[in-house]
Short mmCIF file of C-alpha atoms and ligand atoms in Angstrom, two decimals:
data_model
loop_
_atom_site.label_atom_id
_atom_site.label_comp_id
_atom_site.label_asym_id
_atom_site.label_seq_id
_atom_site.Cartn_x
_atom_site.Cartn_y
_atom_site.Cartn_z
CA MET I 1 -29.66 -41.14 -0.43
CA THR I 2 -33.41 -42.00 -1.69
CA ALA I 3 -36.39 -44.01 -0.23
CA GLU I 4 -39.34 -46.16 -1.72
CA ILE I 5 -40.43 -46.27 1.64
CA LYS I 6 -44.35 -46.28 1.73
CA GLY I 7 -45.30 -42.85 3.56
CA PHE I 8 -41.89 -41.37 3.32
CA CYS I 9 -41.13 -37.81 2.41
CA PRO I 10 -38.90 -36.80 0.40
CA GLY I 11 -36.80 -34.18 1.18
CA VAL I 12 -33.70 -32.52 -0.78
CA ALA I 13 -31.00 -34.96 1.15
CA THR I 14 -33.31 -37.79 0.59
CA PRO I 15 -35.26 -37.59 -2.88
CA MET I 16 -37.97 -40.76 -3.92
CA GLU I 17 -37.36 -43.07 -6.80
CA THR I 18 -40.03 -42.37 -9.30
CA GLY I 19 -41.28 -43.19 -12.53
CA ASP I 20 -39.28 -40.21 -14.04
CA GLY I 21 -36.44 -40.22 -11.99
CA LEU I 22 -35.61 -39.08 -7.91
CA LEU I 23 -38.14 -36.47 -7.10
CA ALA I 24 -36.68 -33.77 -4.12
CA ARG I 25 -39.40 -31.81 -2.50
CA LEU I 26 -38.59 -28.42 -0.69
CA LEU I 27 -40.97 -26.82 1.30
CA PRO I 28 -39.57 -23.37 2.14
CA PRO I 29 -40.83 -21.45 5.37
CA GLU I 30 -40.13 -17.91 3.85
CA PRO I 31 -39.66 -16.35 0.26
CA ILE I 32 -37.26 -17.11 -1.77
CA PRO I 33 -34.94 -14.29 -3.35
CA ILE I 34 -35.18 -13.80 -6.98
CA GLN I 35 -31.89 -14.89 -7.68
CA ALA I 36 -31.83 -17.80 -5.43
CA PHE I 37 -35.00 -18.87 -7.23
CA GLN I 38 -33.72 -18.16 -10.59
CA ILE I 39 -30.25 -21.07 -9.27
CA LEU I 40 -32.58 -23.39 -7.69
CA CYS I 41 -34.38 -23.53 -11.28
CA ALA I 42 -30.79 -23.59 -12.97
CA ALA I 43 -29.58 -26.36 -10.99
CA ALA I 44 -33.07 -28.51 -11.44
CA SER I 45 -32.99 -27.93 -15.47
CA GLU I 46 -29.48 -29.53 -15.43
CA HIS I 47 -29.52 -31.87 -12.71
CA GLY I 48 -32.69 -33.11 -13.23
CA ASN I 49 -35.41 -33.04 -16.26
CA GLY I 50 -36.42 -29.85 -15.62
CA VAL I 51 -40.33 -30.11 -15.04
CA LEU I 52 -40.89 -28.39 -11.37
CA GLU I 53 -43.84 -28.80 -9.48
CA VAL I 54 -45.86 -26.84 -6.65
CA THR I 55 -48.43 -29.46 -4.49
CA GLN I 56 -51.89 -28.67 -3.26
CA ARG I 57 -49.79 -27.67 -0.08
CA GLY I 58 -47.14 -25.42 -1.25
CA SER I 59 -44.41 -27.54 -1.55
CA LEU I 60 -41.77 -26.81 -4.77
CA GLN I 61 -41.00 -30.58 -6.30
CA ILE I 62 -37.98 -30.88 -8.61
CA ARG I 63 -38.07 -33.96 -10.96
CA GLY I 64 -35.95 -36.41 -12.77
CA LEU I 65 -32.65 -36.39 -10.21
CA SER I 66 -30.43 -38.92 -10.71
CA ALA I 67 -28.61 -41.09 -8.23
CA ALA I 68 -25.05 -39.23 -9.36
CA SER I 69 -27.08 -35.99 -9.74
CA ALA I 70 -29.01 -35.62 -6.71
CA GLN I 71 -26.55 -34.74 -4.48
CA THR I 72 -25.17 -32.28 -6.54
CA PHE I 73 -28.42 -30.63 -6.60
CA ALA I 74 -29.03 -31.15 -2.83
CA ASP I 75 -25.43 -29.27 -2.20
CA VAL I 76 -26.51 -26.22 -4.56
CA ILE I 77 -29.83 -26.15 -2.44
CA ALA I 78 -27.95 -26.38 0.93
CA ALA I 79 -25.73 -23.81 0.03
CA LEU I 80 -28.45 -21.42 -0.99
CA GLY I 81 -29.86 -21.80 2.71
CA ILE I 82 -33.58 -22.29 1.26
CA GLY I 83 -35.76 -24.91 2.59
CA GLN I 84 -35.42 -27.43 5.10
CA ASP I 85 -34.13 -30.57 5.18
CA ARG I 86 -34.19 -31.07 9.38
CA GLY I 87 -36.66 -31.55 11.96
CA PRO I 88 -40.31 -32.02 10.92
CA PRO I 89 -41.70 -29.47 7.96
CA LEU I 90 -42.85 -26.53 8.93
CA LEU I 91 -45.78 -25.35 6.72
CA THR I 92 -45.81 -21.55 7.25
CA SER I 93 -48.36 -18.69 5.80
CA PRO I 94 -46.49 -18.07 2.76
CA LEU I 95 -46.37 -13.94 3.44
CA LEU I 96 -46.03 -14.08 7.15
CA GLY I 97 -44.48 -11.05 8.85
CA ILE I 98 -45.03 -9.13 5.31
CA GLU I 99 -48.63 -9.19 4.77
CA ALA I 100 -50.42 -6.30 5.21
CA ASP I 101 -52.69 -7.40 7.66
CA GLY I 102 -50.78 -9.91 9.53
CA LEU I 103 -50.67 -10.05 12.69
CA ILE I 104 -47.18 -10.84 12.91
CA ASP I 105 -44.52 -8.30 11.71
CA SER I 106 -41.29 -10.44 10.96
CA ASN I 107 -40.30 -14.22 9.95
CA THR I 108 -38.13 -14.34 13.61
CA LEU I 109 -40.20 -16.81 15.24
CA THR I 110 -40.02 -18.94 12.67
CA SER I 111 -36.41 -18.94 11.91
CA ALA I 112 -35.70 -19.37 15.66
CA LEU I 113 -38.13 -22.75 15.54
CA ARG I 114 -36.77 -23.96 12.35
CA ILE I 115 -33.76 -23.44 14.41
CA ALA I 116 -34.80 -25.12 17.10
CA LEU I 117 -37.11 -28.16 15.56
CA ALA I 118 -33.52 -29.08 13.82
CA ARG I 119 -31.56 -29.13 16.75
CA ARG I 120 -33.70 -31.50 18.88
CA PRO I 121 -32.24 -34.44 19.65
CA ASN I 122 -35.18 -36.41 21.56
CA ILE I 123 -37.71 -36.27 18.33
CA GLY I 124 -35.24 -38.06 15.67
CA SER I 125 -37.33 -40.92 15.77
CA LEU I 126 -40.07 -38.25 14.99
CA SER I 127 -42.73 -39.82 11.84
CA PRO I 128 -41.43 -38.02 8.32
CA LYS I 129 -45.35 -36.82 8.23
CA VAL I 130 -45.18 -34.75 11.06
CA SER I 131 -45.66 -31.23 10.36
CA VAL I 132 -45.51 -27.90 12.31
CA LEU I 133 -47.77 -24.69 10.57
CA ILE I 134 -47.47 -20.97 11.70
CA ASP I 135 -50.50 -18.88 10.66
CA GLY I 136 -49.44 -15.66 10.78
CA GLY I 137 -53.52 -14.29 11.06
CA GLY I 138 -53.54 -12.28 8.01
CA LYS I 139 -56.14 -12.92 4.64
CA LEU I 140 -53.34 -15.10 3.13
CA HIS I 141 -54.53 -18.21 5.62
CA LEU I 142 -53.57 -21.72 6.49
CA ASP I 143 -57.55 -23.17 7.64
CA ALA I 144 -57.20 -25.66 5.01
CA VAL I 145 -53.83 -27.15 4.86
CA PRO I 146 -53.95 -29.63 7.94
CA ALA I 147 -50.97 -30.29 10.12
CA ASP I 148 -50.15 -31.79 13.00
CA ILE I 149 -49.44 -28.68 15.72
CA ARG I 150 -51.10 -25.60 14.29
CA LEU I 151 -50.51 -22.04 15.76
CA ARG I 152 -52.44 -19.12 14.67
CA ALA I 153 -51.47 -15.82 15.41
CA VAL I 154 -54.50 -13.94 16.84
CA SER I 155 -52.18 -11.11 18.29
CA ALA I 156 -48.91 -9.91 17.60
CA SER I 157 -48.23 -11.84 20.37
CA CYS I 158 -50.27 -14.90 21.25
CA PHE I 159 -51.25 -17.59 19.31
CA GLU I 160 -54.34 -20.00 19.12
CA LEU I 161 -52.78 -23.70 19.26
CA GLY I 162 -54.54 -27.10 18.04
CA VAL I 163 -53.45 -30.48 16.91
CA ALA I 164 -54.71 -32.95 14.57
CA GLY I 165 -56.74 -31.18 11.45
CA ASP I 166 -56.59 -28.36 9.06
CA ALA I 167 -59.05 -25.40 10.61
CA SER I 168 -61.90 -26.80 11.19
CA SER I 169 -61.15 -30.32 12.21
CA ALA I 170 -58.56 -29.95 14.43
CA VAL I 171 -58.71 -29.77 18.43
CA ARG I 172 -58.01 -26.54 19.98
CA LEU I 173 -56.17 -26.27 23.23
CA GLY I 174 -56.28 -23.01 24.06
CA GLN I 175 -53.99 -19.80 23.40
CA ILE I 176 -50.36 -19.22 24.32
CA SER I 177 -47.89 -16.50 24.69
CA THR I 178 -45.01 -15.90 21.51
CA GLU I 179 -42.60 -17.04 23.85
CA ASP I 180 -43.80 -20.33 24.78
CA VAL I 181 -44.30 -21.20 21.12
CA ILE I 182 -40.93 -22.83 20.63
CA PRO I 183 -41.24 -24.76 24.28
CA THR I 184 -44.43 -25.48 23.63
CA VAL I 185 -43.89 -27.38 19.85
CA GLY I 186 -40.67 -29.20 21.45
CA LYS I 187 -42.91 -30.70 24.36
CA LEU I 188 -46.06 -31.47 22.03
CA LEU I 189 -43.28 -33.36 19.35
CA ALA I 190 -41.37 -35.27 22.15
CA GLN I 191 -45.44 -36.74 22.93
CA ILE I 192 -45.74 -37.82 19.39
CA ALA I 193 -42.35 -39.26 19.27
CA ASN I 194 -43.06 -40.89 22.49
CA GLN I 195 -46.46 -42.47 21.08
CA GLY I 196 -43.73 -44.73 18.17
CA ALA I 197 -41.59 -43.93 14.72
CA ARG I 198 -45.33 -43.97 12.64
CA ALA I 199 -47.71 -41.57 15.12
CA ARG I 200 -49.35 -38.68 14.26
CA ALA I 201 -50.49 -35.70 16.87
CA LYS I 202 -53.96 -37.37 16.19
CA ASP I 203 -52.45 -40.67 18.14
CA LEU I 204 -52.24 -37.97 21.40
CA LEU I 205 -55.90 -37.73 21.34
CA SER I 206 -58.60 -39.80 22.99
CA ALA I 207 -62.03 -40.62 21.78
CA SER I 208 -63.55 -38.20 24.22
CA HIS I 209 -61.88 -35.29 22.31
CA GLU I 210 -64.12 -33.86 20.27
CA PRO I 211 -63.13 -31.41 16.88
CA ALA I 212 -62.97 -27.79 18.70
CA PRO I 213 -62.39 -26.24 14.95
CA PHE I 214 -61.14 -22.02 15.05
CA THR I 215 -62.92 -19.72 14.33
CA ARG I 216 -63.77 -19.09 10.47
CA ARG I 217 -62.75 -17.11 7.51
CA PRO I 218 -63.18 -16.50 3.96
CA THR I 219 -61.40 -18.96 2.40
CA ALA I 220 -58.05 -17.39 1.72
CA ASP I 221 -56.95 -18.01 -2.40
CA SER I 222 -53.12 -17.61 -3.51
CA ILE I 223 -54.27 -16.24 -6.93
CA GLY I 224 -54.74 -12.60 -6.75
CA LEU I 225 -53.15 -9.16 -6.05
CA HIS I 226 -52.13 -9.14 -2.27
CA LEU I 227 -51.22 -5.79 -0.44
CA LEU I 228 -47.80 -5.68 1.39
CA ARG I 229 -46.76 -3.78 4.90
CA ASP I 230 -43.85 -1.75 2.58
CA GLY I 231 -46.66 -0.57 0.33
CA THR I 232 -45.36 -3.26 -2.58
CA VAL I 233 -47.73 -5.77 -3.57
CA ALA I 234 -47.55 -9.67 -3.92
CA ARG I 235 -49.04 -11.30 -6.86
CA GLY I 236 -50.10 -15.13 -6.73
CA PHE I 237 -50.63 -17.09 -10.18
CA GLY I 238 -51.63 -20.56 -9.89
CA LEU I 239 -49.35 -23.54 -12.34
CA ALA I 240 -51.77 -25.62 -15.14
CA PHE I 241 -52.37 -28.57 -13.86
CA GLY I 242 -49.37 -28.27 -10.55
CA HIS I 243 -46.25 -28.14 -13.27
CA THR I 244 -44.39 -26.40 -15.20
CA THR I 245 -40.58 -25.86 -16.70
CA ALA I 246 -37.52 -24.60 -14.92
CA ARG I 247 -36.68 -22.55 -17.90
CA THR I 248 -40.27 -21.07 -17.87
CA LEU I 249 -40.02 -20.49 -14.17
CA ILE I 250 -36.62 -18.45 -14.73
CA ARG I 251 -38.19 -16.62 -17.71
CA PHE I 252 -41.04 -15.39 -15.14
CA ALA I 253 -38.58 -14.48 -11.92
CA GLN I 254 -36.47 -11.99 -13.95
CA ALA I 255 -40.08 -10.63 -15.28
CA ALA I 256 -40.97 -10.12 -12.21
CA ALA I 257 -37.73 -8.82 -10.80
CA ASP I 258 -37.34 -6.68 -13.98
CA ARG I 259 -40.85 -5.28 -12.08
CA GLY I 260 -39.96 -4.72 -8.92
CA ALA I 261 -39.88 -8.33 -7.11
CA ILE I 262 -37.28 -9.57 -5.09
CA SER I 263 -39.08 -13.04 -4.02
CA ILE I 264 -40.86 -16.20 -4.89
CA ARG I 265 -42.91 -17.78 -2.77
CA PRO I 266 -44.34 -21.22 -3.55
CA ALA I 267 -47.89 -21.37 -2.20
CA PRO I 268 -50.75 -23.26 -1.13
CA GLY I 269 -53.51 -24.26 -4.34
CA ARG I 270 -50.22 -25.10 -6.62
CA ALA I 271 -49.23 -21.50 -6.76
CA LEU I 272 -46.49 -19.07 -6.60
CA LEU I 273 -46.37 -15.51 -5.47
CA ALA I 274 -43.99 -12.50 -7.21
CA ILE I 275 -43.47 -10.40 -4.02
CA GLY I 276 -42.59 -6.87 -3.83
CA LEU I 277 -44.15 -5.69 -7.01
CA LYS I 278 -44.07 -2.16 -7.42
CA GLY I 279 -47.50 -1.47 -7.38
CA SER I 280 -50.75 -2.75 -8.99
CA ASN I 281 -49.46 -1.43 -12.82
CA ALA I 282 -46.42 -3.76 -12.54
CA ALA I 283 -48.54 -6.84 -11.03
CA GLU I 284 -51.32 -6.18 -14.18
CA ASP I 285 -47.76 -6.52 -16.62
CA LEU I 286 -46.65 -9.43 -15.30
CA ASN I 287 -50.24 -10.81 -15.61
CA ALA I 288 -49.93 -10.74 -19.25
CA ILE I 289 -46.40 -12.11 -19.02
CA ALA I 290 -47.92 -14.93 -16.71
CA ARG I 291 -50.64 -15.71 -19.07
CA ALA I 292 -48.56 -15.99 -22.03
CA GLU I 293 -47.00 -18.28 -20.17
CA GLY I 294 -49.32 -20.43 -19.70
CA PHE I 295 -50.01 -19.83 -16.16
CA ILE I 296 -53.38 -19.21 -14.52
CA ILE I 297 -53.90 -15.85 -13.50
CA GLU I 298 -58.10 -15.83 -12.15
CA THR I 299 -60.04 -17.52 -9.56
CA THR I 300 -62.48 -19.18 -11.99
CA ASP I 301 -59.63 -20.75 -14.07
CA PRO I 302 -61.65 -24.49 -15.03
CA ARG I 303 -57.63 -25.75 -15.19
CA ARG I 304 -58.49 -25.09 -11.37
CA HIS I 305 -60.49 -27.91 -11.24
CA VAL I 306 -58.72 -30.39 -13.14
CA ILE I 307 -55.68 -32.57 -11.08
CA ALA I 308 -53.66 -34.39 -12.65
CA CYS I 309 -50.67 -36.76 -11.59
CA ALA I 310 -47.61 -37.11 -13.18
CA GLY I 311 -48.99 -40.23 -15.16
CA ALA I 312 -47.50 -41.77 -18.47
CA PRO I 313 -44.81 -41.68 -19.20
CA ALA I 314 -43.46 -39.57 -16.30
CA CYS I 315 -43.93 -42.19 -13.85
CA ALA I 316 -43.29 -45.94 -14.26
CA SER I 317 -46.32 -47.33 -12.46
CA ALA I 318 -48.80 -44.81 -14.75
CA THR I 319 -51.19 -46.66 -17.12
CA LEU I 320 -52.69 -43.01 -18.43
CA PRO I 321 -51.09 -39.96 -19.97
CA THR I 322 -53.22 -37.89 -17.36
CA ARG I 323 -50.99 -34.51 -18.21
CA GLN I 324 -51.43 -35.06 -21.69
CA LEU I 325 -55.22 -35.47 -21.09
CA ALA I 326 -55.88 -32.66 -18.69
CA PRO I 327 -56.11 -29.64 -21.06
CA ALA I 328 -58.69 -31.03 -22.98
CA VAL I 329 -60.37 -32.36 -19.94
CA ALA I 330 -60.43 -28.63 -18.18
CA ASN I 331 -61.77 -27.74 -21.37
CA VAL I 332 -64.80 -29.60 -20.70
CA VAL I 333 -65.23 -28.69 -16.83
CA ARG I 334 -66.58 -25.28 -17.07
CA SER I 335 -69.81 -25.98 -15.05
CA LEU I 336 -68.03 -26.85 -12.06
CA VAL I 337 -65.84 -22.86 -11.67
CA GLY I 338 -67.61 -21.91 -8.32
CA THR I 339 -67.76 -24.73 -6.99
CA GLU I 340 -64.91 -26.90 -5.13
CA LYS I 341 -65.30 -30.23 -7.49
CA ILE I 342 -62.18 -31.72 -8.21
CA VAL I 343 -61.91 -33.67 -11.47
CA HIS I 344 -58.95 -36.28 -10.64
CA LEU I 345 -56.87 -38.02 -13.29
CA SER I 346 -54.88 -40.80 -11.31
CA GLY I 347 -52.15 -42.45 -13.55
CA CYS I 348 -52.90 -45.93 -10.93
CA THR I 349 -55.02 -46.62 -7.94
CA LYS I 350 -52.08 -44.82 -5.87
CA GLY I 351 -53.55 -41.63 -6.26
CA CYS I 352 -50.77 -39.28 -4.67
CA ALA I 353 -51.71 -35.83 -6.65
CA HIS I 354 -55.23 -36.23 -4.75
CA PRO I 355 -55.82 -38.22 -1.95
CA THR I 356 -58.88 -37.37 -0.98
CA PRO I 357 -62.42 -37.97 -2.74
CA ALA I 358 -62.65 -35.99 -6.06
CA ALA I 359 -66.28 -35.46 -7.83
CA VAL I 360 -65.05 -36.93 -10.58
CA THR I 361 -61.97 -39.78 -10.58
CA ILE I 362 -60.46 -41.35 -13.82
CA VAL I 363 -57.64 -44.31 -12.68
CA GLY I 364 -55.72 -45.84 -15.43
CA PRO I 365 -55.68 -47.69 -17.08
CA ASP I 366 -59.37 -47.82 -17.53
CA HIS I 367 -62.35 -46.59 -14.96
CA TRP I 368 -64.14 -43.82 -13.38
CA LEU I 369 -65.96 -43.19 -10.30
CA LEU I 370 -67.78 -40.42 -8.35
CA ASN I 371 -67.15 -38.61 -5.13
CA GLY I 372 -63.83 -41.24 -4.48
CA ARG I 373 -60.52 -41.82 -3.91
CA ALA I 374 -58.35 -43.67 -6.92
CA SER I 375 -58.05 -46.55 -4.70
CA ASP I 376 -61.81 -46.84 -4.28
CA ALA I 377 -63.93 -49.42 -6.48
CA PRO I 378 -64.40 -48.67 -9.71
CA GLN I 379 -67.98 -47.48 -11.18
CA GLY I 380 -67.34 -47.82 -14.83
CA THR I 381 -65.09 -48.60 -17.60
CA ILE I 382 -63.32 -45.89 -19.92
CA SER I 383 -60.92 -46.21 -22.45
CA PRO I 384 -57.96 -43.36 -23.03
CA SER I 385 -59.25 -42.23 -26.23
CA GLY I 386 -62.78 -41.59 -24.30
CA VAL I 387 -61.78 -40.07 -21.36
CA VAL I 388 -62.82 -36.61 -22.11
CA ALA I 389 -66.47 -37.55 -23.38
CA VAL I 390 -66.81 -39.70 -20.59
CA VAL I 391 -65.42 -36.60 -17.82
CA GLU I 392 -68.13 -33.80 -19.96
CA GLN I 393 -70.79 -36.48 -19.50
CA LEU I 394 -70.70 -37.47 -16.02
CA CYS I 395 -70.22 -33.42 -15.04
CA ALA I 396 -73.27 -32.52 -16.97
CA GLU I 397 -75.38 -35.54 -15.55
CA TYR I 398 -74.13 -35.71 -11.90
CA PRO I 399 -73.68 -31.92 -11.16
S1 SF4 T 1 -51.01 -41.66 -8.90
FE1 SF4 T 1 -49.67 -43.73 -9.47
S2 SF4 T 1 -49.37 -43.01 -11.94
FE2 SF4 T 1 -50.13 -41.08 -10.68
S3 SF4 T 1 -47.80 -39.99 -10.15
FE3 SF4 T 1 -48.95 -41.33 -8.47
S4 SF4 T 1 -47.51 -43.43 -8.71
FE4 SF4 T 1 -47.18 -42.35 -10.58
#
């Protein structure tokens, strides 16, 4: 049940081989009830190595499973009924259907679409990377998250449809009503599948298609307080460098439940939302606990400007202990707060943690480059013990 194919997307039923065992990725389209979340974390601890990650687009990754334990873990997740292992990945706004200012008032569409996608036999040859996105039109939107097919609610019964990109790079195709969503998405997926097993939505477009971006909205940030329709609140926290331990999450989930939360949702930006807290006092209370657990509670935390892959020793390909270096690196990048600049610590040239260009990239074993990807040509050499000093110097010299 494992895969090492380049470009493969690891699911729970099809985990991927990494340096520290098998990695399973879960993309929950709905919030996870607290108790189910705690069972998931306990299973990650028992069957994996206890390291959990939230990715930039809000997937939950479970590390360190073994060939023997991965199936048992998958069985636990299937019994919990969370995540989705059949059909294209379905990305949804983290607070879809419950956000105070959202335009959709329930998750009914998501559930129906998820079932329809899993059942469609004629999209069997679709690339596993092809994704569908539903944005509920609220403040915590998904404009920065790319998808093959994107739907943004513009009213309670109408969606703007686009393909191939994030909100600023996609091609808008027009508006459709809620009842047309499932057949339209099905047709588009079938058209993509007809282009070949590796085809993506961009392959449906001709050279004459100019990007037709969606209307711009203020940047969404999961970290912070979010008002919900039922009068409760959700509070978002960042995971430092995108990872934590299962035991930490079990404690955190219990603390959230003690303050009224009913569910947890991984969210874009390597974040977690505690949903259903009984007002801002309960959220403030949880802030203190989250801070003590090492979570990011403020949008201005410099750790948000450092992205580190699993690195050595977790990943067999790594030649740099990226996550061990990350806290010290974060201490010297305060000048980046308020910008969108990123320092990327990559254990090798693959650059899995940040495939797009970063302001500064450090690549194991021994080089750095500016405004590029980990696979780009080196611009200077470095020793592991000199990483922090070089990042500080580069951030000062090339602000
Ligand atoms: S970038 Fe390289 S070292 Fe880092 S996780 Fe990916 S394969 Fe491993």
